[in-house]
Tab-separated table of C-alpha atoms in Angstrom:
chain	number	residue	atom	x	y	z
A	1	MET	CA	-74.714	-22.638	13.498
A	2	ALA	CA	-77.988	-24.454	13.475
A	3	SER	CA	-80.805	-24.710	10.987
A	4	LEU	CA	-84.129	-23.853	12.612
A	5	THR	CA	-87.644	-23.583	11.261
A	6	ILE	CA	-89.719	-20.830	12.801
A	7	THR	CA	-93.121	-19.346	11.976
A	8	ILE	CA	-93.032	-15.625	11.261
A	9	ASN	CA	-96.149	-13.743	10.177
A	10	GLY	CA	-97.893	-17.025	9.425
A	11	GLU	CA	-95.119	-18.311	7.183
A	12	SER	CA	-92.739	-21.140	8.024
A	13	ARG	CA	-89.158	-19.941	7.543
A	14	THR	CA	-85.931	-21.922	7.787
A	15	ILE	CA	-83.042	-19.924	9.165
A	16	THR	CA	-79.409	-20.648	9.872
A	17	ALA	CA	-78.112	-19.037	13.037
A	18	ALA	CA	-76.294	-19.757	16.257
A	19	PRO	CA	-78.931	-20.867	18.814
A	20	GLU	CA	-78.221	-17.895	21.080
A	21	THR	CA	-78.686	-15.324	18.284
A	22	PRO	CA	-81.411	-12.841	19.245
A	23	LEU	CA	-84.494	-12.939	17.042
A	24	LEU	CA	-84.014	-9.230	16.276
A	25	TRP	CA	-80.850	-9.905	14.273
A	26	VAL	CA	-82.371	-12.842	12.405
A	27	LEU	CA	-85.338	-10.667	11.439
A	28	ARG	CA	-83.230	-7.743	10.288
A	29	ASP	CA	-80.057	-9.352	8.939
A	30	GLU	CA	-81.164	-12.729	7.627
A	31	LEU	CA	-84.793	-12.128	6.673
A	32	GLY	CA	-84.613	-8.440	5.694
A	33	MET	CA	-87.532	-7.520	7.955
A	34	VAL	CA	-86.332	-4.139	9.159
A	35	GLY	CA	-89.583	-2.835	10.666
A	36	THR	CA	-88.464	-4.189	14.030
A	37	LYS	CA	-85.869	-1.722	15.297
A	38	PHE	CA	-82.735	-2.019	17.395
A	39	GLY	CA	-82.884	0.473	20.228
A	40	CYS	CA	-81.017	-0.378	23.395
A	41	GLY	CA	-80.130	-4.063	23.028
A	42	ILE	CA	-81.013	-4.822	26.658
A	43	GLY	CA	-84.802	-5.147	26.414
A	44	GLN	CA	-85.565	-1.812	28.072
A	45	CYS	CA	-86.740	0.533	25.311
A	46	GLY	CA	-89.327	-1.560	23.448
A	47	SER	CA	-88.276	-0.634	19.902
A	48	CYS	CA	-87.721	-4.299	19.075
A	49	THR	CA	-91.130	-5.519	20.311
A	50	VAL	CA	-92.782	-8.364	18.409
A	51	HIS	CA	-95.533	-10.817	19.328
A	52	LEU	CA	-94.672	-14.315	20.480
A	53	ASP	CA	-97.835	-16.399	20.531
A	54	GLY	CA	-99.782	-13.146	20.860
A	55	ASN	CA	-97.738	-11.655	23.697
A	56	ALA	CA	-95.510	-8.603	23.342
A	57	VAL	CA	-91.838	-9.559	23.806
A	58	ARG	CA	-88.474	-7.920	23.216
A	59	SER	CA	-86.837	-9.584	20.226
A	60	CYS	CA	-83.372	-8.343	21.235
A	61	GLN	CA	-83.535	-10.659	24.253
A	62	LEU	CA	-85.185	-13.672	22.609
A	63	PRO	CA	-82.781	-16.381	21.395
A	64	VAL	CA	-83.902	-18.139	18.227
A	65	SER	CA	-83.426	-21.502	19.943
A	66	ALA	CA	-86.536	-20.713	22.037
A	67	LEU	CA	-88.787	-20.228	19.020
A	68	GLU	CA	-89.464	-23.728	17.682
A	69	GLY	CA	-93.213	-24.283	17.611
A	70	LYS	CA	-93.975	-20.639	18.466
A	71	LYS	CA	-95.774	-18.066	16.325
A	72	ILE	CA	-93.995	-14.750	15.812
A	73	THR	CA	-95.704	-11.655	14.452
A	74	THR	CA	-93.698	-8.606	13.443
A	75	ILE	CA	-94.941	-5.146	12.489
A	76	GLU	CA	-94.871	-6.335	8.864
A	77	GLY	CA	-97.317	-9.115	9.732
A	78	LEU	CA	-99.679	-7.192	12.002
A	79	SER	CA	-101.827	-6.149	9.035
A	80	GLU	CA	-100.984	-6.601	5.390
A	81	ALA	CA	-102.933	-3.473	4.424
A	82	GLY	CA	-101.904	-1.405	7.469
A	83	ASP	CA	-105.501	-1.339	8.653
A	84	HIS	CA	-105.171	-2.877	12.107
A	85	PRO	CA	-107.188	-0.660	14.512
A	86	VAL	CA	-104.007	0.434	16.296
A	87	GLN	CA	-102.331	1.393	13.017
A	88	VAL	CA	-105.434	3.325	11.924
A	89	ALA	CA	-105.608	5.168	15.264
A	90	TRP	CA	-101.877	5.959	15.043
A	91	LYS	CA	-102.481	7.702	11.715
A	92	GLU	CA	-105.658	9.472	12.831
A	93	VAL	CA	-104.044	10.838	16.003
A	94	ASP	CA	-100.810	11.596	14.099
A	95	VAL	CA	-98.685	9.914	16.766
A	96	PRO	CA	-95.233	9.586	15.159
A	97	GLN	CA	-92.679	12.320	15.265
A	98	CYS	CA	-89.340	10.717	14.353
A	99	GLY	CA	-91.100	7.347	14.073
A	100	TYR	CA	-88.238	5.241	15.366
A	101	CYS	CA	-90.089	3.631	18.274
A	102	GLN	CA	-93.451	3.377	16.572
A	103	ALA	CA	-93.322	-0.265	15.425
A	104	GLY	CA	-92.554	-1.348	18.982
A	105	GLN	CA	-95.228	0.960	20.393
A	106	ILE	CA	-97.819	-0.415	17.956
A	107	MET	CA	-96.869	-4.028	18.681
A	108	THR	CA	-97.116	-3.437	22.436
A	109	ALA	CA	-100.455	-1.655	22.083
A	110	SER	CA	-101.979	-4.285	19.792
A	111	ALA	CA	-100.994	-7.180	22.097
A	112	PHE	CA	-102.321	-5.239	25.090
A	113	LEU	CA	-105.669	-4.485	23.422
A	114	ALA	CA	-106.068	-8.104	22.365
A	115	GLN	CA	-105.952	-9.005	26.069
A	116	ASN	CA	-107.798	-5.934	27.383
A	117	PRO	CA	-110.156	-4.512	24.737
A	118	SER	CA	-111.704	-1.852	27.029
A	119	PRO	CA	-108.844	-0.406	29.083
A	120	SER	CA	-108.879	2.597	31.359
A	121	SER	CA	-106.396	5.436	30.877
A	122	GLU	CA	-104.357	4.115	33.777
A	123	GLU	CA	-104.261	0.617	32.281
A	124	ILE	CA	-103.091	2.058	28.962
A	125	ARG	CA	-100.331	4.045	30.662
A	126	ASN	CA	-99.220	0.980	32.618
A	127	ALA	CA	-99.219	-1.238	29.517
A	128	MET	CA	-97.238	1.265	27.453
A	129	HIS	CA	-94.874	2.263	30.274
A	130	GLY	CA	-92.085	-0.045	29.104
A	131	ASN	CA	-91.810	1.551	25.655
A	132	ILE	CA	-89.610	4.610	25.410
A	133	CYS	CA	-90.382	7.370	22.916
A	134	ARG	CA	-87.394	9.610	22.240
A	135	CYS	CA	-89.745	12.389	21.086
A	136	ALA	CA	-91.987	12.110	24.171
A	137	SER	CA	-95.217	11.524	22.210
A	138	TYR	CA	-96.717	9.756	25.218
A	139	ASN	CA	-99.973	11.732	25.332
A	140	ARG	CA	-100.683	11.024	21.670
A	141	ILE	CA	-99.719	7.363	22.127
A	142	GLU	CA	-102.184	7.043	25.012
A	143	LYS	CA	-104.890	8.804	22.982
A	144	ALA	CA	-104.309	6.514	19.983
A	145	VAL	CA	-104.471	3.349	22.115
A	146	ALA	CA	-107.751	4.550	23.634
A	147	GLN	CA	-109.107	5.383	20.184
A	148	ALA	CA	-108.076	1.975	18.844
A	149	ALA	CA	-109.908	0.332	21.744
A	150	GLN	CA	-113.069	2.267	20.863
A	151	ASN	CA	-112.776	1.437	17.157
A	152	SER	CA	-112.141	-2.290	17.603
């Protein structure tokens, strides 16, 4: 076990974990931040997506030893009031069905829009392609990302 200091949602946090422990389990089990979900455990579904220095990454595949000096943002830190343009669009379009994948979808969409604020429909589909929605809300997800881009 090692003691590491990492920055999560703008706050410096000291954690104790084996260096190879995935960030997902530190977030959920040690820090009680359960907005980031466990889906597949192999980085394929996107439910565990967080931002690492502004880029969308799969926290189930990210060892905590790689996080020193990096800035991590989770769904809890995206917007304190839940008023990030992507979150607002998600509510307006009524995207979630079961809701399980939504934190990962929102984190992927928000990182994408930060890099491409005026995407085409094809660019949105390509950016969101790696996130699986068990309820198949893909059309509403695409609509909400486009709406968030317009409202930003």
